[in-house]
Coordinates of C-alpha atoms and ligand atoms in Angstrom, one line a residue:
M1075 CA 1.5 54.4 36.0
R1076 CA 0.4 57.5 33.9
A1077 CA -3.1 58.5 33.7
L1078 CA -4.9 60.7 31.2
I1079 CA -8.1 62.5 32.3
L1080 CA -10.4 63.6 29.6
G1081 CA -11.9 66.5 31.5
G1082 CA -14.0 69.5 31.2
T1083 CA -16.6 68.9 34.0
T1084 CA -17.1 69.3 37.7
D1085 CA -16.5 65.7 38.3
A1086 CA -13.2 65.8 36.3
N1087 CA -12.0 68.6 38.4
Q1088 CA -12.8 66.8 41.6
L1089 CA -11.0 63.6 40.1
A1090 CA -7.9 65.8 39.3
A1091 CA -7.8 67.1 42.9
A1092 CA -7.9 63.4 44.3
I1093 CA -5.2 62.3 41.8
A1094 CA -3.0 65.2 42.5
R1095 CA -3.4 64.5 46.3
A1096 CA -2.5 60.9 45.7
G1097 CA 0.6 61.9 43.9
I1098 CA -0.2 59.9 40.7
D1099 CA 1.5 60.8 37.5
A1100 CA -1.4 62.3 35.3
V1101 CA -2.3 64.8 32.6
Y1102 CA -5.6 66.7 32.5
S1103 CA -7.0 67.2 29.1
Y1104 CA -9.5 70.1 27.8
G1105 CA -10.9 70.3 24.4
G1106 CA -10.2 73.9 24.2
R1107 CA -14.0 75.1 24.1
T1108 CA -13.7 78.0 26.4
R1109 CA -11.4 80.9 26.5
A1110 CA -10.2 80.6 30.1
P1111 CA -10.8 77.1 31.4
A1112 CA -10.4 76.6 35.1
G1113 CA -6.9 75.8 36.3
Q1114 CA -6.0 72.2 37.5
P1115 CA -3.5 70.8 40.0
L1116 CA -2.1 68.6 37.3
P1117 CA -0.1 69.2 33.9
T1118 CA -2.8 70.2 31.6
R1119 CA -3.1 70.0 27.7
I1120 CA -5.8 71.9 25.8
G1121 CA -7.2 71.0 22.2
G1122 CA -8.2 68.0 20.3
F1123 CA -6.0 65.1 19.7
G1124 CA -6.8 64.7 16.0
G1125 CA -9.4 62.1 16.0
I1126 CA -8.9 58.5 16.9
A1127 CA -5.4 58.2 15.2
G1128 CA -4.3 61.4 17.0
L1129 CA -5.4 60.1 20.4
V1130 CA -3.6 56.6 19.6
E1131 CA -0.4 58.4 18.8
Y1132 CA -0.7 60.6 21.9
L1133 CA -1.4 57.6 24.2
R1134 CA 1.8 55.8 22.7
R1135 CA 4.0 59.0 22.8
E1136 CA 3.1 59.9 26.3
R1137 CA 3.2 56.3 27.6
I1138 CA -0.3 56.6 29.0
T1139 CA -1.2 53.5 31.0
H1140 CA -4.8 54.3 32.1
V1141 CA -7.5 56.7 30.7
I1142 CA -10.4 58.1 32.6
D1143 CA -13.1 59.6 30.3
A1144 CA -14.5 62.3 32.8
T1145 CA -16.1 64.2 30.0
H1146 CA -19.7 65.4 29.8
P1147 CA -22.3 62.8 28.9
F1148 CA -23.0 65.0 25.7
A1149 CA -19.3 64.9 24.7
A1150 CA -20.1 61.7 22.5
E1151 CA -17.5 62.2 19.9
M1152 CA -14.7 62.4 22.6
S1153 CA -16.1 59.4 24.3
R1154 CA -16.4 57.4 21.3
N1155 CA -12.9 58.2 20.2
A1156 CA -11.6 57.1 23.6
V1157 CA -13.2 53.8 23.3
A1158 CA -11.6 53.2 19.9
A1159 CA -8.2 54.4 20.7
C1160 CA -8.0 52.4 23.9
A1161 CA -9.1 49.4 22.3
Q1162 CA -6.6 49.9 19.6
T1163 CA -3.8 50.3 22.1
G1164 CA -5.0 48.0 24.8
T1165 CA -5.1 50.9 27.4
P1166 CA -7.5 50.4 30.1
L1167 CA -10.3 52.9 30.0
L1168 CA -12.8 53.8 32.7
A1169 CA -15.6 56.4 32.2
L1170 CA -16.5 58.7 35.2
E1171 CA -20.2 59.4 34.2
R1172 CA -22.9 60.9 36.5
A1173 CA -26.4 59.4 36.4
A1174 CA -29.0 61.0 34.4
W1175 CA -31.7 63.0 36.1
I1176 CA -34.8 61.2 36.6
R1177 CA -38.1 62.9 36.5
T1178 CA -39.9 63.1 39.9
A1179 CA -43.3 64.0 41.1
G1180 CA -43.8 67.7 40.3
D1181 CA -41.4 67.7 37.3
N1182 CA -43.2 68.8 34.1
W1183 CA -40.7 67.4 31.5
I1184 CA -41.3 66.7 27.8
E1185 CA -38.5 64.3 27.0
V1186 CA -37.1 64.4 23.5
A1187 CA -34.2 62.6 21.8
D1188 CA -32.3 65.5 20.2
V1189 CA -32.1 69.2 19.6
I1190 CA -34.5 69.0 16.5
S1191 CA -37.2 67.4 18.5
A1192 CA -36.6 70.0 21.4
V1193 CA -37.4 72.7 18.8
A1194 CA -40.6 70.9 17.6
A1195 CA -41.7 70.7 21.2
L1196 CA -41.9 74.4 21.8
P1197 CA -45.3 76.1 21.5
E1198 CA -46.4 77.9 18.4
H1199 CA -47.5 81.0 20.4
R1200 CA -44.8 83.5 21.4
A1201 CA -43.1 82.6 24.8
N1202 CA -40.2 83.4 27.0
V1203 CA -37.8 80.6 26.4
F1204 CA -34.6 79.8 28.4
L1205 CA -32.2 77.8 26.2
A1206 CA -29.7 76.3 28.8
I1207 CA -27.8 74.2 26.2
G1208 CA -24.9 76.4 25.5
R1209 CA -23.8 77.9 22.2
Q1210 CA -23.2 74.8 19.9
H1211 CA -26.8 74.0 19.1
V1212 CA -28.6 77.3 18.8
A1213 CA -29.1 77.5 15.0
P1214 CA -32.1 75.0 14.9
F1215 CA -34.0 77.4 17.1
G1216 CA -33.9 79.8 14.2
T1217 CA -36.9 78.1 12.8
R1218 CA -38.9 79.3 15.8
P1219 CA -38.2 83.1 15.6
Q1220 CA -41.5 84.1 17.3
H1221 CA -40.0 83.4 20.8
A1222 CA -38.2 85.8 23.1
Y1223 CA -35.0 83.7 23.9
T1224 CA -32.7 83.8 26.9
L1225 CA -29.4 81.9 26.4
R1226 CA -26.5 81.2 28.7
F1227 CA -23.0 80.8 27.4
V1228 CA -19.6 80.2 29.1
D1229 CA -18.0 82.9 27.0
P1230 CA -19.5 86.0 25.2
P1231 CA -21.0 85.2 21.8
D1232 CA -18.4 85.9 19.0
A1233 CA -21.1 86.3 16.2
T1234 CA -24.6 87.5 16.0
L1235 CA -27.1 84.7 16.9
P1236 CA -29.5 83.3 14.3
L1237 CA -32.4 84.4 16.5
P1238 CA -34.2 87.8 16.2
E1239 CA -34.9 88.0 19.9
A1240 CA -32.0 86.8 22.1
D1241 CA -30.5 87.9 25.3
V1242 CA -27.3 86.1 26.4
I1243 CA -26.3 85.5 30.0
V1244 CA -22.6 85.0 30.2
S1245 CA -21.7 82.6 33.2
R1246 CA -19.8 79.3 33.6
G1247 CA -21.7 77.8 36.5
P1248 CA -22.1 75.7 38.7
F1249 CA -25.4 77.6 39.4
T1250 CA -27.4 77.9 42.7
L1251 CA -31.0 77.2 43.2
D1252 CA -31.8 80.8 44.6
D1253 CA -30.0 82.4 41.5
E1254 CA -31.9 80.1 39.1
V1255 CA -35.1 81.0 40.7
A1256 CA -34.6 84.7 40.6
M1257 CA -33.4 84.6 37.0
L1258 CA -36.3 82.5 35.7
R1259 CA -38.8 84.8 37.7
T1260 CA -37.2 88.2 36.7
R1261 CA -37.3 87.0 33.0
G1262 CA -40.8 85.5 33.2
I1263 CA -39.4 82.3 31.6
A1264 CA -42.4 80.1 30.6
W1265 CA -40.3 77.4 29.0
I1266 CA -36.8 75.8 29.5
V1267 CA -34.7 73.7 27.1
A1268 CA -32.1 71.6 28.8
R1269 CA -29.8 68.6 28.4
N1270 CA -30.1 65.6 30.6
S1271 CA -26.6 66.4 32.0
G1272 CA -26.9 64.9 35.4
G1273 CA -24.6 65.8 38.2
T1274 CA -25.0 68.8 40.4
G1275 CA -23.5 71.6 38.2
A1276 CA -26.4 72.2 36.1
R1277 CA -29.2 70.7 38.3
A1278 CA -30.4 73.8 40.0
K1279 CA -32.4 75.1 36.9
I1280 CA -34.4 71.8 37.0
D1281 CA -35.2 72.1 40.8
A1282 CA -36.2 75.8 40.2
A1283 CA -38.3 74.8 37.2
R1284 CA -40.3 72.3 39.3
G1285 CA -40.8 74.9 42.1
L1286 CA -42.1 77.5 39.6
G1287 CA -44.2 75.0 37.5
I1288 CA -42.2 75.7 34.3
P1289 CA -42.1 73.0 31.7
V1290 CA -38.7 71.6 30.7
I1291 CA -37.9 70.2 27.4
M1292 CA -35.3 67.6 28.4
I1293 CA -32.9 66.3 25.8
D1294 CA -31.9 62.8 26.2
R1295 CA -28.3 61.8 26.2
P1296 CA -26.6 60.4 23.1
H1297 CA -25.9 56.7 23.1
L1298 CA -22.3 55.8 23.7
P1299 CA -20.5 52.4 23.2
E1300 CA -20.3 50.0 26.0
R1301 CA -17.4 50.8 28.4
A1302 CA -16.6 50.3 32.0
R1303 CA -18.2 53.2 34.0
V1304 CA -18.4 54.5 37.5
E1305 CA -20.3 57.4 39.1
S1306 CA -17.8 58.4 41.8
V1307 CA -14.3 59.7 42.1
A1308 CA -13.7 57.2 45.0
D1309 CA -14.4 54.4 42.5
V1310 CA -12.0 55.7 40.0
M1311 CA -9.2 56.0 42.7
Q1312 CA -9.9 52.3 43.7
W1313 CA -9.6 51.3 40.1
L1314 CA -6.3 53.1 39.8
G1315 CA -5.1 52.1 43.2
H1316 CA -6.0 48.5 42.5
R1317 CA -4.0 48.3 39.3
A1318 CA -1.1 50.3 40.8
C1319 CA -0.7 47.6 43.5
L1320 CA -0.7 44.9 40.7
G1321 CA 2.2 46.9 39.3
A1322 CA 0.4 47.8 36.1
Ligands
3Y8_1414 C1 -14.7 73.7 28.4 C2 -14.6 74.0 31.7 C3 -16.4 73.5 36.9 C4 -17.0 72.9 35.7 C5 -18.4 73.4 35.3 C6 -20.8 70.2 34.9 C7 -21.1 71.6 35.3 C8 -21.0 74.0 35.0 C9 -23.5 72.8 33.4 C10 -26.7 75.9 32.0 C11 -26.1 74.6 31.4 C12 -23.7 73.4 29.1 C13 -22.2 73.9 29.1 C14 -22.5 73.4 31.2 C15 -22.3 72.9 32.4 C16 -20.6 72.6 34.4 C17 -19.0 72.6 34.3 C18 -21.0 72.6 33.0 C19 -24.0 73.6 30.6 C20 -17.1 74.2 31.2 C21 -15.7 74.1 30.7 C22 -15.9 73.8 29.4 C23 -17.3 73.8 29.0 C24 -17.8 73.6 27.7 C25 -19.2 73.9 27.6 C26 -19.8 73.6 26.1 C27 -21.3 73.8 26.5 C28 -21.4 73.2 27.9 C29 -22.1 75.3 28.8 C30 -14.0 75.5 31.8 C31 -17.4 75.6 31.9 C32 -24.7 74.3 28.3 C33 -23.8 72.0 28.8 O1 -18.8 78.1 24.4 C34 -18.8 76.9 24.1 O2 -18.5 76.5 23.1 C35 -19.1 75.9 25.3 C36 -19.4 74.7 25.0 C37 -19.4 72.3 25.7 C38 -22.2 73.0 25.6 C39 -22.5 73.6 24.3 O3 -22.7 73.0 23.3 O4 -22.4 74.9 24.3 N1 -19.9 73.1 28.4 N2 -17.9 74.1 30.2 C40 -14.3 72.1 28.5 C41 -13.1 71.8 27.5 O5 -12.7 72.8 26.7 O6 -12.7 70.6 27.4 O7 -14.1 76.2 31.0 O8 -13.5 75.6 32.9 C42 -17.3 73.0 32.4 C43 -18.8 73.0 32.9 N3 -19.9 73.1 32.2 O9 -15.7 74.4 36.7 O10 -16.9 73.1 38.0 O11 -19.8 69.6 35.1 O12 -21.7 69.7 34.1 N4 -21.6 73.5 30.3 C44 -25.2 71.4 29.2 O13 -25.4 70.8 30.3 O14 -26.0 71.3 28.2 C45 -24.5 74.9 31.1 O15 -26.4 77.0 31.3 O16 -27.7 75.8 32.7
NAP1415 P1 -17.2 66.3 21.6 O1 -18.2 67.1 20.7 O2 -17.6 65.1 22.1 O3 -15.8 66.4 21.0 C1 -15.4 67.0 19.7 C2 -13.9 66.9 19.5 O4 -13.4 67.9 20.6 C3 -13.4 65.6 20.1 O5 -13.4 64.6 19.0 C4 -11.9 65.9 20.4 O6 -11.3 66.4 19.2 C5 -12.2 67.3 21.1 N1 -12.4 67.2 22.5 C6 -13.5 67.1 23.2 N2 -13.3 67.1 24.6 C7 -11.9 67.0 24.8 C8 -11.0 66.9 25.9 N3 -11.5 66.9 27.1 N4 -9.6 66.8 25.5 C9 -9.3 67.0 24.3 N5 -10.0 67.1 23.2 C10 -11.4 67.0 23.5 O7 -17.0 67.3 22.9 P2 -17.9 68.7 23.5 O8 -19.3 68.1 23.7 O9 -17.7 69.8 22.5 O10 -17.1 68.9 24.8 C11 -16.0 69.5 24.8 C12 -15.6 69.7 26.3 O11 -16.5 70.4 26.9 C13 -15.3 68.4 27.0 O12 -14.1 68.4 27.8 C14 -16.5 68.2 27.8 O13 -16.2 67.5 28.9 C15 -16.9 69.6 28.1 N6 -18.3 69.8 28.3 C16 -19.1 69.5 27.4 C17 -20.5 69.7 27.7 C18 -21.5 69.5 26.6 O14 -22.5 69.7 26.8 N7 -21.1 68.8 25.6 C19 -20.8 70.2 28.9 C20 -19.9 70.4 29.9 C21 -18.6 70.4 29.6 P3 -10.2 65.4 18.4 O15 -11.2 64.4 17.7 O16 -9.4 66.3 17.5 O17 -9.5 64.7 19.4

């Protein structure tokens, strides 16, 4: 058995620890998005594979027998490529995917399908807006220059932002409720734009928003192709352990 973990999330890190403890031969893969990704207790590779064909070639060359897609729910291209490459090579694939956050009483959410709809959902009048969606999708907010934006990136911005008024917090998370409440209060944030990432690492801002009565423009997840999926590390280990005893 040799497993490939498509990583880059808290869940993937917890899976890597469990797989290392079990002594299973595995490789952890980052996309190379951040300057200093967290270290892993497994051999690690960083960077794209080169599309579906590149991943097919990697699976064959590295004799990968199992793929676990533990990427983020918004890492849609990676997940789609994994489905295609595993189908092409007949490699068992399992997604470790946390459930979406569900709106509860007290949540003031405006649910939208994508970033463009999130921009359209902002008010016309000037407001203090917290963009908690990283750096890859900031440009569309340039059509709403009237707002005072707070953004949060993992690494410092490497270019000027297309927003006349933007203050960047550099922090990689996971984030705590107290810190999120303090930040939102100090900055007088009146609107939050977030992705429905699920999980615990980004949840604190959503709980803080509920407590402070701040509306959240919540971007729904992209649709992914059908694939086997579980929500816990234990289920992944069972999937691996089960196949290991069948001698796969
Ligand atoms: C490179 C690995 C751990 C893992 C931490 C999780 C939790 C904190 C919440 C906010 C939202 C955001 C962003 C976020 C979260 C965890 C987890 C998660 C959101 C690292 C990591 C990599 C990335 C890539 C990065 C994206 C960006 C997205 C910031 C490591 C820290 C906004 C997603 O600069 C860039 O280009 C960053 C790009 C993809 C989304 C975007 O479009 O900008 N994550 N995040 C992974 C790789 O190279 O393969 O550097 O160690 C992982 C984590 N990010 O250590 O416990 O598991 O969800 N990551 C979102 O939710 O919208 C922050 O600020 O409230
Ligand atoms: P994406 O848009 O789905 O993927 C774009 C391309 O990046 C993929 O086609 C692949 O390149 C490469 N790639 C992505 N993840 C990879 C991985 N783990 N290992 C190797 N190559 C990878 O991906 P993304 O949304 O930018 O996410 C990139 C990474 O950040 C992932 O590890 C993801 O788990 C993590 N992350 C993303 C978010 C988010 O909001 N998107 C949040 C937290 C963490 P090739 O086609 O060349 O193979």
